[in-house]
Coordinates of C-alpha atoms and ligand atoms in Angstrom, one line a residue:
M1 CA 0.0 0.0 0.0
A2 CA 1.3 3.5 -0.9
T3 CA 2.4 5.7 1.9
F4 CA 3.3 9.4 2.0
D5 CA 6.9 8.4 2.7
D6 CA 6.9 6.6 -0.7
V7 CA 5.8 9.7 -2.4
K8 CA 8.4 11.9 -0.7
N9 CA 11.2 9.5 -1.5
L10 CA 10.2 9.3 -5.1
V11 CA 10.0 13.1 -5.5
L12 CA 13.4 13.5 -3.8
Q13 CA 14.9 10.8 -6.0
N14 CA 13.7 12.6 -9.1
N15 CA 14.7 16.0 -7.9
P16 CA 17.1 16.0 -4.8
E17 CA 16.6 19.8 -4.4
A18 CA 12.8 19.5 -4.2
D19 CA 11.0 21.6 -1.5
L20 CA 8.5 19.3 0.2
T21 CA 6.7 21.9 2.2
M22 CA 3.7 22.2 -0.1
L23 CA 3.5 18.4 -0.5
E24 CA 3.4 18.0 3.3
L25 CA 0.7 20.6 3.7
A26 CA -1.4 18.9 1.0
Y27 CA -1.0 15.6 2.8
D28 CA -2.2 17.0 6.1
F29 CA -5.1 18.7 4.3
A30 CA -6.2 15.5 2.5
N31 CA -5.8 13.4 5.6
K32 CA -8.1 15.7 7.6
A33 CA -10.6 16.0 4.7
H34 CA -10.9 12.2 4.3
A35 CA -10.6 11.4 8.0
G36 CA -12.9 8.5 9.0
Q37 CA -13.8 7.6 5.4
K38 CA -13.4 4.1 4.1
R39 CA -13.2 2.5 0.7
L40 CA -15.4 -0.4 -0.2
D41 CA -12.4 -2.7 0.4
G42 CA -12.2 -1.6 4.0
T43 CA -9.0 0.5 3.7
D44 CA -8.8 4.2 4.7
Y45 CA -9.9 6.5 1.9
I46 CA -6.5 8.3 2.0
T47 CA -4.8 5.1 0.6
H48 CA -6.6 5.8 -2.7
S49 CA -5.5 9.4 -2.8
L50 CA -1.9 8.4 -2.0
A51 CA -1.9 5.7 -4.6
T52 CA -3.0 8.2 -7.2
E53 CA -0.4 10.7 -6.1
L54 CA 2.3 8.0 -6.1
T55 CA 1.6 7.1 -9.7
L56 CA 1.9 10.7 -10.8
A57 CA 5.2 11.1 -8.8
K58 CA 6.5 8.0 -10.6
M59 CA 5.9 9.7 -13.9
N60 CA 7.9 12.6 -12.6
L61 CA 5.1 15.1 -13.1
D62 CA 5.2 18.7 -11.8
Q63 CA 4.3 19.4 -8.2
D64 CA 0.8 20.9 -8.9
T65 CA -0.2 17.7 -10.7
I66 CA 1.1 15.5 -7.9
I67 CA -0.8 17.6 -5.3
A68 CA -3.9 17.7 -7.4
G69 CA -3.7 13.9 -7.6
L70 CA -3.7 13.7 -3.8
L71 CA -6.6 16.1 -3.5
H72 CA -8.6 14.9 -6.5
D73 CA -11.6 13.4 -4.5
V74 CA -11.8 16.2 -1.9
P75 CA -14.5 18.4 -3.4
E76 CA -16.6 15.4 -4.6
D77 CA -16.4 13.2 -1.5
T78 CA -15.8 15.4 1.5
A79 CA -17.4 18.5 3.1
I80 CA -14.6 20.7 1.9
P81 CA -15.4 22.7 -1.3
L82 CA -13.1 23.3 -4.2
E83 CA -12.7 27.0 -3.3
E84 CA -10.9 25.8 -0.1
V85 CA -8.5 23.7 -2.1
E86 CA -7.9 26.6 -4.5
K87 CA -7.3 29.0 -1.6
N88 CA -4.7 26.8 0.0
F89 CA -2.9 25.4 -3.0
G90 CA -3.4 28.0 -5.8
P91 CA -5.3 28.3 -9.1
Q92 CA -3.3 25.6 -10.9
V93 CA -4.1 22.9 -8.4
G94 CA -7.7 24.3 -8.3
K95 CA -8.1 24.0 -12.0
L96 CA -6.7 20.5 -12.2
V97 CA -8.9 19.2 -9.3
R98 CA -12.0 20.9 -10.9
G99 CA -11.2 19.2 -14.2
V100 CA -10.9 15.7 -12.6
T101 CA -14.1 16.3 -10.6
K102 CA -16.0 17.2 -13.8
L103 CA -14.7 14.1 -15.6
G104 CA -15.8 11.9 -12.7
K105 CA -19.4 12.7 -13.1
I106 CA -19.8 11.0 -16.5
K107 CA -20.8 7.4 -16.6
Y108 CA -20.6 4.9 -19.5
R109 CA -24.2 4.3 -20.5
G110 CA -25.7 4.1 -23.9
L111 CA -24.3 5.3 -27.2
E112 CA -25.0 9.0 -26.7
R113 CA -23.5 9.1 -23.3
Y114 CA -20.6 7.2 -24.6
A115 CA -19.9 9.8 -27.3
E116 CA -20.4 12.4 -24.6
N117 CA -17.9 10.7 -22.3
L118 CA -15.2 10.7 -24.9
R119 CA -16.0 14.3 -25.9
K120 CA -15.5 15.5 -22.3
M121 CA -12.3 13.6 -22.0
F122 CA -10.9 15.3 -25.1
V123 CA -12.2 18.7 -24.1
A124 CA -10.4 18.2 -20.7
M125 CA -7.3 17.2 -22.6
A126 CA -7.3 20.3 -24.7
E127 CA -7.7 22.5 -21.7
D128 CA -5.0 20.8 -19.8
V129 CA -3.8 17.3 -20.6
R130 CA -2.7 16.8 -16.9
V131 CA -6.4 16.5 -15.9
V132 CA -6.6 13.4 -18.1
I133 CA -3.3 12.0 -16.7
I134 CA -4.6 12.4 -13.1
K135 CA -7.8 10.7 -14.2
L136 CA -5.8 7.8 -15.6
A137 CA -3.8 7.5 -12.4
D138 CA -7.1 7.5 -10.4
R139 CA -8.5 4.8 -12.6
L140 CA -5.4 2.7 -12.2
H141 CA -5.9 2.4 -8.5
N142 CA -9.7 1.9 -8.8
L143 CA -8.9 -1.1 -11.0
K144 CA -6.4 -2.5 -8.5
T145 CA -9.2 -2.5 -5.9
L146 CA -12.0 -3.5 -8.3
A147 CA -12.6 -6.9 -6.6
A148 CA -14.3 -5.1 -3.7
L149 CA -17.1 -3.7 -5.9
P150 CA -20.4 -5.3 -6.9
P151 CA -20.2 -7.3 -10.2
V152 CA -22.3 -4.8 -12.2
K153 CA -19.9 -2.0 -11.3
Q154 CA -16.9 -4.2 -12.0
Q155 CA -18.2 -4.8 -15.5
R156 CA -18.9 -1.2 -16.3
I157 CA -15.6 0.1 -14.9
A158 CA -13.6 -2.7 -16.7
Q159 CA -15.3 -2.0 -20.0
E160 CA -14.9 1.7 -19.7
S161 CA -11.2 1.2 -18.9
I162 CA -10.5 -1.0 -21.9
E163 CA -12.6 1.0 -24.3
I164 CA -12.0 4.6 -23.3
Y165 CA -9.1 5.0 -20.8
A166 CA -6.6 2.6 -22.3
P167 CA -6.9 3.9 -25.9
I168 CA -6.5 7.5 -24.5
A169 CA -3.4 6.4 -22.6
N170 CA -2.1 4.9 -25.8
R171 CA -2.8 8.0 -27.8
L172 CA -0.8 10.0 -25.1
G173 CA 2.0 7.5 -25.7
M174 CA 1.8 6.2 -22.1
G175 CA 2.4 2.6 -23.0
E176 CA 3.1 1.3 -19.5
L177 CA 0.0 2.8 -18.0
R178 CA -2.1 1.7 -20.9
S179 CA -1.0 -2.0 -20.5
E180 CA -1.5 -1.8 -16.8
L181 CA -5.1 -0.6 -17.2
E182 CA -5.8 -3.3 -19.8
D183 CA -4.3 -6.1 -17.8
L184 CA -6.2 -5.2 -14.7
A185 CA -9.5 -4.8 -16.5
F186 CA -9.2 -7.8 -18.7
P187 CA -10.1 -10.6 -16.2
F188 CA -13.2 -8.7 -15.1
L189 CA -14.4 -7.9 -18.6
Y190 CA -13.7 -11.2 -20.4
P191 CA -13.0 -13.8 -17.7
D192 CA -13.2 -16.8 -20.0
E193 CA -10.9 -15.3 -22.5
Y194 CA -8.5 -14.2 -19.8
T195 CA -8.3 -17.7 -18.4
W196 CA -7.8 -19.1 -21.9
V197 CA -4.9 -16.8 -22.7
K198 CA -3.2 -17.4 -19.4
Q199 CA -3.4 -21.1 -19.7
A200 CA -2.5 -21.2 -23.4
A201 CA 0.6 -19.1 -22.9
A202 CA 1.9 -20.3 -19.6
G203 CA 4.0 -23.2 -20.9
K204 CA 5.3 -21.3 -23.9
I205 CA 6.3 -18.3 -21.8
E206 CA 8.4 -20.5 -19.6
A207 CA 10.2 -22.1 -22.5
Q208 CA 10.7 -18.7 -24.3
K209 CA 12.1 -17.2 -21.1
K210 CA 14.8 -19.9 -21.0
I211 CA 15.7 -19.2 -24.6
V212 CA 15.8 -15.5 -24.0
D213 CA 18.0 -15.8 -20.9
K214 CA 20.5 -17.8 -22.8
M215 CA 20.4 -15.4 -25.7
I216 CA 20.9 -12.4 -23.4
V217 CA 24.3 -13.8 -22.3
E218 CA 25.3 -14.2 -25.9
V219 CA 24.1 -10.7 -26.8
N220 CA 26.1 -9.2 -23.9
D221 CA 29.2 -11.0 -25.2
A222 CA 28.7 -9.9 -28.8
L223 CA 28.1 -6.3 -27.8
A224 CA 31.1 -6.3 -25.5
E225 CA 33.4 -7.8 -28.1
N226 CA 32.3 -5.0 -30.5
T227 CA 33.0 -2.4 -27.8
V228 CA 29.6 -1.0 -27.5
A229 CA 30.3 1.3 -24.6
S230 CA 27.3 1.2 -22.3
F231 CA 24.2 -0.8 -22.8
S232 CA 21.7 -2.9 -20.9
A233 CA 20.0 -6.0 -22.3
H234 CA 17.1 -7.6 -20.5
G235 CA 14.0 -9.7 -21.1
R236 CA 10.6 -8.2 -21.4
M237 CA 7.4 -10.2 -21.2
K238 CA 4.4 -9.3 -23.4
H239 CA 1.4 -7.9 -21.5
V240 CA -1.5 -10.3 -21.3
F241 CA -4.1 -8.2 -22.9
S242 CA -1.8 -7.1 -25.7
L243 CA -1.0 -10.8 -26.3
Y244 CA -4.7 -11.5 -26.4
K245 CA -5.4 -8.9 -29.0
K246 CA -2.5 -10.1 -31.1
L247 CA -3.8 -13.7 -30.9
L248 CA -7.2 -12.6 -32.2
R249 CA -5.4 -11.2 -35.2
K250 CA -3.3 -14.4 -35.7
D251 CA -6.1 -17.0 -35.6
R252 CA -5.4 -17.7 -32.0
D253 CA -2.2 -19.4 -33.0
L254 CA 0.4 -19.0 -30.3
S255 CA 3.2 -20.2 -32.7
K256 CA 2.7 -17.0 -34.7
I257 CA 3.7 -14.8 -31.8
Y258 CA 7.4 -14.0 -31.7
D259 CA 7.5 -11.4 -29.0
L260 CA 6.0 -13.4 -26.1
V261 CA 9.3 -12.7 -24.3
A262 CA 11.5 -10.3 -26.2
I263 CA 15.0 -8.9 -25.5
R264 CA 15.2 -5.1 -25.0
I265 CA 18.5 -3.4 -25.4
I266 CA 18.9 0.2 -24.2
V267 CA 21.8 2.3 -25.4
P268 CA 22.9 5.9 -24.9
E269 CA 22.5 7.4 -28.4
V270 CA 20.5 6.9 -31.7
K271 CA 23.6 5.9 -33.6
D272 CA 24.3 3.2 -31.1
C273 CA 20.9 1.7 -31.9
Y274 CA 21.9 1.2 -35.5
H275 CA 25.3 0.0 -34.5
V276 CA 23.8 -2.7 -32.2
L277 CA 21.4 -3.8 -35.0
W278 CA 24.4 -4.1 -37.4
I279 CA 26.3 -6.3 -34.8
L280 CA 23.3 -8.5 -34.1
H281 CA 22.5 -9.1 -37.8
G282 CA 26.2 -9.9 -38.3
R283 CA 26.0 -12.6 -35.6
W284 CA 22.5 -14.0 -36.0
R285 CA 20.4 -14.4 -39.1
P286 CA 17.4 -12.0 -39.2
M287 CA 14.0 -13.2 -40.1
P288 CA 12.9 -11.5 -43.4
G289 CA 10.3 -8.9 -43.3
R290 CA 10.5 -8.4 -39.5
I291 CA 13.0 -5.5 -39.3
K292 CA 11.1 -2.4 -38.3
D293 CA 12.7 1.1 -38.0
Y294 CA 10.4 3.0 -35.8
I295 CA 13.2 5.5 -35.2
A296 CA 13.1 6.8 -38.8
Q297 CA 9.3 6.2 -38.9
P298 CA 7.8 6.6 -35.4
K299 CA 4.3 5.1 -34.7
P300 CA 1.5 7.7 -34.7
N301 CA 1.7 8.0 -30.9
G302 CA 5.4 8.8 -31.1
Y303 CA 6.8 5.4 -30.2
Q304 CA 10.4 4.9 -31.3
S305 CA 12.6 1.8 -31.4
L306 CA 14.3 -0.6 -33.8
H307 CA 12.7 -4.1 -33.9
T308 CA 14.2 -7.2 -35.4
T309 CA 13.5 -10.9 -35.1
V310 CA 16.5 -13.3 -35.4
F311 CA 17.1 -17.1 -35.4
T312 CA 19.2 -18.2 -32.4
D313 CA 22.0 -20.7 -32.7
D314 CA 19.6 -23.4 -31.7
G315 CA 17.1 -22.4 -34.3
H316 CA 14.7 -20.6 -32.0
I317 CA 13.1 -17.3 -32.9
V318 CA 13.7 -14.2 -30.7
E319 CA 12.5 -10.6 -31.1
I320 CA 14.9 -7.9 -30.1
Q321 CA 14.0 -4.2 -29.5
I322 CA 16.7 -1.6 -29.5
R323 CA 16.2 2.0 -28.2
T324 CA 17.8 4.8 -26.4
Q325 CA 17.1 5.6 -22.7
V326 CA 15.1 8.7 -23.8
M327 CA 13.0 6.6 -26.2
H328 CA 12.5 4.1 -23.5
E329 CA 11.1 6.8 -21.1
L330 CA 8.9 8.1 -23.8
A331 CA 7.6 4.7 -24.6
E332 CA 6.7 4.1 -20.9
Y333 CA 5.5 7.5 -19.9
G334 CA 4.7 9.3 -23.2
I335 CA 3.4 12.7 -22.9
A336 CA 4.2 12.8 -19.2
A337 CA 7.9 12.3 -20.0
H338 CA 7.7 15.2 -22.5
W339 CA 6.2 17.3 -19.9
Y340 CA 9.1 16.9 -17.6
A341 CA 11.9 16.7 -20.3
K342 CA 11.3 20.2 -21.6
E343 CA 13.6 22.8 -20.0
G344 CA 13.8 21.4 -16.5
G345 CA 10.1 20.4 -16.5
M346 CA 7.8 21.7 -13.8
G347 CA 4.7 22.6 -15.7
T348 CA 6.1 23.5 -19.1
R349 CA 3.5 23.1 -21.8
V350 CA 3.8 20.2 -24.1
P351 CA 5.2 21.3 -27.5
R352 CA 2.4 21.9 -30.0
E353 CA 3.6 19.4 -32.5
Q354 CA 3.3 16.6 -29.9
L355 CA -0.4 17.4 -29.8
G356 CA -1.0 17.4 -33.5
W357 CA -3.3 14.3 -33.3
L358 CA -5.2 15.9 -30.4
E359 CA -6.0 18.9 -32.5
Q360 CA -7.1 16.6 -35.2
L361 CA -9.6 15.0 -32.8
M362 CA -10.8 18.4 -31.7
K363 CA -11.4 19.3 -35.3
L364 CA -13.4 16.1 -35.8
Q365 CA -15.5 17.1 -32.9
K366 CA -16.2 20.6 -34.3
D367 CA -16.9 19.2 -37.8
A368 CA -19.3 16.5 -36.7
T369 CA -23.0 17.5 -36.9
N370 CA -24.2 14.9 -34.3
D371 CA -23.1 12.3 -31.8
Q372 CA -23.4 9.5 -34.3
E373 CA -21.0 11.1 -36.7
Y374 CA -18.7 12.1 -33.9
L375 CA -18.6 8.6 -32.6
E376 CA -17.9 7.2 -36.1
N377 CA -15.0 9.6 -36.5
L378 CA -13.5 8.9 -33.1
K379 CA -14.0 5.2 -33.5
I380 CA -11.9 5.2 -36.7
T381 CA -9.2 7.0 -34.8
L382 CA -9.3 5.1 -31.5
F383 CA -10.9 1.7 -32.0
H384 CA -10.2 0.5 -35.5
D385 CA -11.1 -3.2 -35.1
R386 CA -14.2 -3.1 -32.9
I387 CA -17.7 -2.0 -33.6
F388 CA -20.5 -0.8 -31.3
V389 CA -24.1 -1.7 -32.1
L390 CA -27.3 -1.1 -30.2
T391 CA -30.0 -3.3 -28.9
P392 CA -33.7 -2.1 -29.2
K393 CA -33.4 -1.1 -25.5
G394 CA -30.4 1.1 -26.3
D395 CA -27.7 -1.0 -24.7
V396 CA -24.3 -0.8 -26.5
I397 CA -22.9 -4.1 -27.6
N398 CA -19.2 -4.2 -28.5
L399 CA -18.3 -6.7 -31.2
P400 CA -15.3 -7.4 -33.4
E401 CA -15.4 -6.0 -36.9
G402 CA -17.2 -8.3 -39.3
A403 CA -19.6 -9.6 -36.7
T404 CA -23.0 -10.7 -37.9
P405 CA -26.6 -10.7 -36.4
I406 CA -25.9 -14.3 -35.2
D407 CA -22.9 -13.1 -33.2
F408 CA -25.1 -10.4 -31.8
A409 CA -27.8 -12.9 -30.8
Y410 CA -25.4 -15.2 -29.0
H411 CA -23.8 -12.1 -27.3
I412 CA -27.3 -11.3 -25.9
H413 CA -28.3 -14.8 -24.8
T414 CA -27.4 -18.4 -25.8
E415 CA -31.0 -19.4 -26.3
L416 CA -31.7 -16.4 -28.5
G417 CA -28.7 -17.4 -30.5
H418 CA -29.9 -21.0 -30.9
H419 CA -33.4 -19.8 -32.0
T420 CA -32.4 -16.9 -34.2
G421 CA -35.2 -16.6 -36.8
S422 CA -34.7 -13.3 -38.6
A423 CA -32.7 -10.2 -38.1
Y424 CA -33.7 -6.6 -38.4
I425 CA -31.0 -4.0 -38.9
N426 CA -32.2 -0.4 -38.5
E427 CA -35.7 -1.7 -38.7
K428 CA -35.2 -3.4 -42.0
I429 CA -35.1 -7.2 -42.5
A430 CA -31.5 -8.3 -43.2
A431 CA -29.7 -11.6 -44.1
L432 CA -28.2 -13.4 -41.1
D433 CA -24.7 -13.1 -42.6
T434 CA -24.8 -9.3 -43.0
K435 CA -21.8 -7.6 -41.5
L436 CA -22.9 -5.2 -38.8
K437 CA -21.6 -1.6 -38.7
S438 CA -21.1 0.7 -35.8
G439 CA -24.3 2.4 -34.8
D440 CA -26.6 -0.2 -36.3
L441 CA -29.7 -0.9 -34.3
V442 CA -30.1 -4.7 -34.3
E443 CA -33.2 -6.7 -33.4
I444 CA -33.4 -10.5 -33.5
K445 CA -36.7 -12.2 -33.9
E446 CA -36.9 -15.6 -32.3
D447 CA -38.1 -18.6 -34.2
K448 CA -39.4 -21.0 -31.5
S449 CA -40.0 -23.8 -34.0
R450 CA -36.3 -23.8 -34.9
K451 CA -34.6 -26.8 -33.3
G452 CA -31.2 -25.1 -33.0
P453 CA -28.3 -23.7 -35.0
N454 CA -27.2 -25.3 -38.2
E455 CA -23.8 -26.3 -39.4
D456 CA -23.5 -23.4 -41.9
W457 CA -23.6 -20.8 -39.1
L458 CA -20.1 -21.9 -38.1
T459 CA -18.8 -20.3 -41.3
I460 CA -20.8 -17.1 -40.7
V461 CA -20.0 -16.2 -37.2
Q462 CA -17.0 -14.1 -36.2
T463 CA -16.8 -14.4 -32.4
R464 CA -15.4 -17.3 -30.6
M465 CA -18.2 -17.2 -28.1
A466 CA -20.8 -17.8 -30.9
K467 CA -18.7 -20.5 -32.5
E468 CA -18.3 -22.4 -29.3
K469 CA -21.9 -22.3 -28.4
I470 CA -22.9 -23.6 -31.8
Q471 CA -20.3 -26.3 -31.7
D472 CA -21.5 -27.3 -28.2
F473 CA -25.0 -27.5 -29.3
L474 CA -24.2 -29.6 -32.4
S475 CA -22.0 -32.1 -30.6
R476 CA -24.6 -32.5 -27.9
Q477 CA -27.2 -33.2 -30.5
R478 CA -25.0 -35.8 -32.1
R479 CA -24.5 -37.5 -28.8
M480 CA -28.2 -37.5 -28.2
R481 CA -28.8 -39.2 -31.5
I482 CA -26.3 -41.9 -30.8
L483 CA -27.8 -42.5 -27.3
D484 CA -31.2 -42.7 -28.9
L485 CA -30.0 -45.4 -31.3
F486 CA -28.7 -47.5 -28.4
S487 CA -31.6 -47.1 -26.2
R488 CA -34.1 -48.2 -28.8
K489 CA -35.8 -51.5 -28.0
P490 CA -35.1 -54.2 -30.7
Ligands
LIG1 MN1 -10.6 8.8 -7.1

């Protein structure tokens, strides 16, 4: 559990000259404000405030942001008003806490509210991106304590985290935080899928770890021989949700995943990255088509590294990522690292060019004439492989691209899936293999006389859930038929 000493130590570690007076005053203030309050998991409320503050201190953010993180729930959850916070800690902290409080009032419900939710997030970002960073840190701790909440809330928060918070963290280049949010939410949102990935990958991870450990020793030798001055090489394990998403793209075939455990090499300068790549390729044969230069061509969120995949001496396959320390920090902390890196940090504004994509999103919002269009635009930017369709009651169902009315029916209820009669999309009758689009209103009419799914549906459905339920049904039916044969009297 996070303590105030942890926060102080981290701040001093990042900046030995830091003056802790304000931090200490804020801690006293928060402690008094939340005195006697408990979280649902039984801990003192202040542990949540401290955990949020600690996450922000880890990212080396400016003092106002760290203090605002500690005080973020004061106006909403205690008797002390925002004005009091502002009076004691200044207009900057006041503005940040106000932003976080505003964001906290929106809930994920229905398509319109969903668009509204995203819109508010982006408006907050444009005003001051630190508000969103605090909100992400807040969410991180809420996910860590999610088990204490009732199941309905667990579902909503997990879904919101994967569909809204994680993509935003990703767009801000905060890879580490994004993965943490996803991995914490994953088991609550898709428990069966989570169990499947964990079980499927466990053995392979162990095997790959051994291969990588052996390879690291050899890499160290090769780099030392070639007098690469200072470097570190270590293994890095793929995050479980990111592995899951990749598996969905690779027909769930684990043998097609080469970066389950990868080697990461960190060097001082850009030229060292290319030098190291040259040494590695001289020593080990690279796999064709897998060399990626994200230094010359960074990913849209700013990510930079060299990636290559090589064959080890024993014929195994290992992915290697090479980057500088600066690139590494940017990959982990993204915009938060920028924040600090500029001219000694402490509240400098993010360079405009870093926010190019954000301006693009703001423009989308201005150009869109309604929520539907705005959502479409955003979805293209943030969620390129998922669609959101509506039930007649207005619930939002999230499906993979290419999903059909049958997938939709099974998603609602197994029995509805088995007895799918006809489908109406936007109130017009449609074929059962129609590919659904985001925003479609889908209604399934049940056909009670139908005995169950037929074989053909297996080629139509896109989701694993639907496929499994159909297979289940069909094999049960086969068993019944056989039993029936045996039980017949001669
Ligand atoms: Mn909170």
